[in-house]
Short mmCIF file of C-alpha atoms in Angstrom, two decimals:
data_model
loop_
_atom_site.label_atom_id
_atom_site.label_comp_id
_atom_site.label_asym_id
_atom_site.label_seq_id
_atom_site.Cartn_x
_atom_site.Cartn_y
_atom_site.Cartn_z
CA MET P 282 214.52 126.33 134.45
CA LEU P 283 212.52 125.97 131.27
CA VAL P 284 210.12 123.09 130.55
CA ALA P 285 209.98 122.58 126.51
CA LEU P 286 206.51 121.48 126.37
CA PRO P 287 204.79 120.08 123.75
CA LEU P 288 203.95 121.83 120.74
CA TRP P 289 199.90 121.68 121.70
CA ALA P 290 200.40 122.62 124.75
CA ALA P 291 201.12 126.76 123.57
CA GLN P 292 198.19 126.27 121.04
CA PRO P 293 194.92 126.10 120.27
CA GLU P 294 194.36 122.21 120.23
CA ILE P 295 191.53 119.93 118.05
CA ALA P 296 190.82 116.76 120.76
CA GLY P 297 188.78 114.21 121.12
CA ALA P 298 189.02 110.07 120.42
CA PRO P 299 189.87 109.36 116.53
CA ARG P 300 188.03 108.57 113.62
CA ILE P 301 190.43 106.53 111.67
CA ILE P 302 189.75 107.20 107.93
CA ASP P 303 193.83 105.14 106.35
CA GLY P 304 196.94 104.93 108.14
CA ASP P 305 197.81 108.80 108.13
CA THR P 306 194.12 110.48 107.73
CA LEU P 307 192.15 110.24 111.36
CA GLU P 308 188.87 112.93 111.64
CA VAL P 309 189.07 114.56 115.57
CA ALA P 310 185.77 116.36 116.67
CA GLY P 311 184.46 116.15 112.82
CA GLN P 312 188.11 117.95 111.71
CA ARG P 313 189.50 115.36 108.74
CA ILE P 314 193.64 115.48 109.70
CA ARG P 315 196.05 114.50 107.58
CA LEU P 316 199.39 113.62 109.68
CA GLY P 317 202.03 116.09 108.46
CA GLY P 318 205.61 114.62 107.79
CA ILE P 319 204.53 110.71 107.51
CA ASP P 320 202.80 109.16 104.43
CA ALA P 321 201.65 105.29 104.40
CA PRO P 322 200.37 103.43 102.08
CA GLU P 323 196.97 104.08 99.62
CA MET P 324 193.89 102.02 101.53
CA ARG P 325 193.97 99.41 97.98
CA GLU P 326 197.98 99.70 97.61
CA GLN P 327 199.66 96.61 97.66
CA CYS P 328 203.76 95.17 99.10
CA GLN P 329 205.66 92.87 98.66
CA ASP P 330 207.42 90.78 101.70
CA ALA P 331 210.69 89.68 102.18
CA PHE P 332 209.49 87.05 100.36
CA GLY P 333 208.18 88.69 97.36
CA GLN P 334 204.92 87.93 98.02
CA LYS P 335 202.06 91.04 97.59
CA TRP P 336 200.05 92.31 100.83
CA PRO P 337 197.01 94.71 100.90
CA CYS P 338 199.68 96.89 103.38
CA GLY P 339 197.34 99.09 102.84
CA SER P 340 194.51 98.33 103.78
CA TRP P 341 196.59 96.65 106.34
CA ALA P 342 198.33 99.66 107.77
CA LYS P 343 194.44 101.66 108.49
CA GLU P 344 193.44 98.44 110.27
CA ALA P 345 197.50 98.87 112.29
CA ALA P 346 196.28 102.48 113.60
CA LYS P 347 193.02 102.20 114.54
CA ALA P 348 194.40 98.61 116.90
CA MET P 349 197.29 100.98 118.29
CA LEU P 350 194.43 105.21 117.97
CA ALA P 351 191.10 104.28 118.78
CA GLY P 352 189.37 104.81 121.38
CA HIS P 353 191.83 107.03 122.88
CA LYS P 354 191.88 110.77 123.03
CA LEU P 355 194.15 112.84 120.57
CA ARG P 356 195.21 115.95 120.93
CA CYS P 357 195.91 117.18 118.11
CA VAL P 358 197.78 121.20 116.49
CA ASP P 359 197.04 122.79 113.08
CA LEU P 360 199.73 122.93 111.36
CA GLY P 361 198.90 126.03 109.38
CA GLN P 362 198.72 123.87 105.80
CA ARG P 363 195.97 122.59 104.07
CA SER P 364 195.83 119.11 102.45
CA TYR P 365 192.19 118.93 99.76
CA ASP P 366 190.55 120.44 102.24
CA ARG P 367 191.85 118.84 105.75
CA VAL P 368 193.88 120.25 107.99
CA VAL P 369 197.73 119.31 108.08
CA GLY P 370 198.22 118.63 112.55
CA ARG P 371 200.52 117.07 114.78
CA CYS P 372 198.61 114.34 117.53
CA TYR P 373 199.38 113.73 121.17
CA LEU P 374 198.97 110.20 122.50
CA ASP P 375 199.61 111.33 126.24
CA GLY P 376 201.78 113.91 125.29
CA ARG P 377 203.40 111.86 122.23
CA ASP P 378 204.00 111.90 118.88
CA ILE P 379 201.59 109.25 117.13
CA ALA P 380 203.45 110.12 114.34
CA VAL P 381 206.68 108.38 115.70
CA ASP P 382 204.40 105.17 116.69
CA LEU P 383 202.52 105.30 112.93
CA ILE P 384 206.24 105.06 111.62
CA GLU P 385 208.17 102.08 114.44
CA ALA P 386 205.32 99.95 113.60
CA GLY P 387 206.00 100.07 110.54
CA VAL P 388 202.60 102.44 109.37
CA ALA P 389 203.70 104.88 107.46
CA ARG P 390 206.79 105.97 106.16
CA VAL P 391 208.79 109.58 106.68
CA CYS P 392 207.43 111.72 104.03
CA LEU P 393 210.40 113.79 103.54
CA ARG P 394 210.10 117.24 102.68
CA PHE P 395 207.26 117.52 105.04
CA ALA P 396 209.08 116.56 107.81
CA ARG P 397 212.15 118.25 107.55
CA GLU P 398 210.06 121.63 106.75
CA GLN P 399 207.97 121.00 109.95
CA GLY P 400 211.41 120.70 111.83
CA GLN P 401 210.94 116.47 112.71
CA GLU P 402 213.76 115.47 110.01
CA GLN P 403 215.34 114.04 112.64
CA THR P 404 213.20 112.63 114.49
CA TYR P 405 210.87 110.73 112.76
CA LEU P 406 214.61 109.10 110.05
CA ASN P 407 215.23 107.63 113.65
CA ALA P 408 212.10 106.44 114.00
CA GLU P 409 212.23 104.89 110.21
CA GLN P 410 215.65 103.45 111.28
CA ARG P 411 214.59 101.88 114.37
CA ALA P 412 211.26 100.61 112.01
CA VAL P 413 213.99 99.25 109.17
CA LYS P 414 216.22 97.54 111.81
CA ALA P 415 212.91 95.80 113.48
CA ARG P 416 211.27 94.77 109.86
CA ALA P 417 208.64 96.26 110.96
CA GLY P 418 205.28 97.15 108.73
CA VAL P 419 206.19 98.44 104.85
CA PHE P 420 209.71 97.78 105.96
CA SER P 421 209.61 93.91 105.71
CA GLY P 422 210.31 93.56 102.35
CA PRO P 423 211.32 95.67 99.09
CA LEU P 424 209.46 99.80 100.01
CA ASN P 425 207.33 100.47 97.01
CA PRO P 426 208.20 104.29 95.75
CA VAL P 427 207.96 107.41 97.64
CA ALA P 428 205.28 109.53 96.65
CA GLY P 429 206.80 111.76 94.74
CA PHE P 430 204.65 114.70 97.12
CA CYS P 431 207.15 113.63 99.99
CA ALA P 432 210.12 114.27 97.89
CA ALA P 433 212.89 116.44 99.84
CA SER P 434 212.85 120.64 98.45
CA THR P 435 215.84 123.20 98.75
CA ALA P 436 215.43 126.79 98.41
CA SER P 437 216.22 126.40 94.84
CA ALA P 438 214.18 124.12 93.95
CA GLN P 439 211.05 124.13 92.10
CA HIS P 440 209.41 120.95 92.42
CA VAL P 441 209.03 118.23 95.10
CA ALA P 442 208.83 115.27 93.11
CA PRO P 443 212.18 113.89 91.17
CA VAL P 444 212.57 114.57 87.01
CA VAL P 445 214.10 110.95 86.76
CA PRO P 446 212.97 107.69 87.46
CA PRO P 447 213.83 106.26 90.86
CA ALA P 448 215.67 102.96 89.24
CA PRO P 449 215.42 102.40 85.05
CA ASP P 450 212.67 100.41 85.67
CA CYS P 451 210.62 102.10 87.65
CA ALA P 452 209.58 104.42 84.69
CA ILE P 453 206.43 104.62 84.57
CA LYS P 454 204.70 108.64 85.65
CA GLY P 455 201.86 109.04 87.43
CA ASN P 456 199.90 112.49 87.72
CA VAL P 457 197.11 114.55 88.85
CA SER P 458 194.69 116.15 87.20
CA SER P 459 190.87 116.65 86.26
CA ASN P 460 190.93 113.68 85.70
CA GLY P 461 191.82 111.48 88.11
CA ARG P 462 194.91 109.30 89.08
CA ILE P 463 195.85 108.37 85.94
CA TYR P 464 199.93 106.89 85.01
CA HIS P 465 201.43 107.00 81.28
CA LEU P 466 203.94 104.58 79.58
CA PRO P 467 206.92 105.24 77.95
CA GLY P 468 205.62 105.55 74.33
CA GLN P 469 202.15 106.68 74.94
CA ARG P 470 200.80 109.84 73.68
CA HIS P 471 201.25 111.86 76.53
CA TYR P 472 203.75 110.73 77.89
CA ASP P 473 206.69 112.56 76.91
CA GLN P 474 204.14 115.90 78.51
CA VAL P 475 204.01 114.73 82.41
CA THR P 476 207.30 116.42 83.60
CA MET P 477 206.77 114.60 87.31
CA ARG P 478 207.37 118.41 88.93
CA GLY P 479 204.17 118.69 90.47
CA SER P 480 202.68 117.78 94.24
CA GLU P 481 201.13 115.56 93.12
CA THR P 482 203.27 113.34 90.95
CA ARG P 483 204.60 110.11 91.74
CA TRP P 484 206.76 107.19 90.19
CA PHE P 485 205.32 103.33 89.09
CA CYS P 486 207.22 100.47 88.60
CA THR P 487 204.38 98.29 87.38
CA GLU P 488 200.63 98.84 86.75
CA ASP P 489 200.00 96.48 88.46
CA GLN P 490 201.31 98.37 91.45
CA ALA P 491 199.63 101.56 90.08
CA GLN P 492 196.51 100.70 89.61
CA ALA P 493 196.93 99.00 93.79
CA ALA P 494 197.25 102.59 94.91
CA GLY P 495 194.88 103.13 92.87
CA TRP P 496 195.92 104.94 89.46
CA ARG P 497 194.28 104.22 86.36
CA ARG P 498 196.28 104.24 82.98
CA ALA P 499 195.91 106.84 80.45
CA LEU P 500 193.95 105.83 77.25
CA ARG P 501 196.49 107.14 74.84
#
């Protein structure tokens, strides 16, 4: 009888107790690992609860991940991709994919593009449905716009972010350039030149939201 083994059982592993960098990034055995297929709030990002009150979901996500994982031995596998010199990996605690636990706790959302590419789309979406039902973490109130690089890709698509705003009042364009993370307001000089087709673009609804996520306003 064939038994399905966890991904790490068949491949070289990175193992050890993690140091938590943020809600979706760990350091294990000296190697920084970006968990594939999920996306947690940026450290300075804020969310809204069911009553419209802001709360520091980015720093909360880090502390929640730390409470779940710190001190435990993880087994991680390199998925063969890189993100800002970090290994993109999948990590297991006692044979269970920790990304599922992070989603269910509302620490992270499904990053659909990569979850699909990595064969975890349905597993992670099922976990997200459970988190929504429980109103866990970031799912306790209105969700911030999903990161542009998480948009699902298709064989014919050449971009990974929607080229139109997710809502009419969410038209602030954020992109990453040599000057860092910059957002552009409608009417600013370079607004129309930002195509929202790169892997590091993101729509925002308000300037406060963009700044809370660590982006700064274009000078012109």
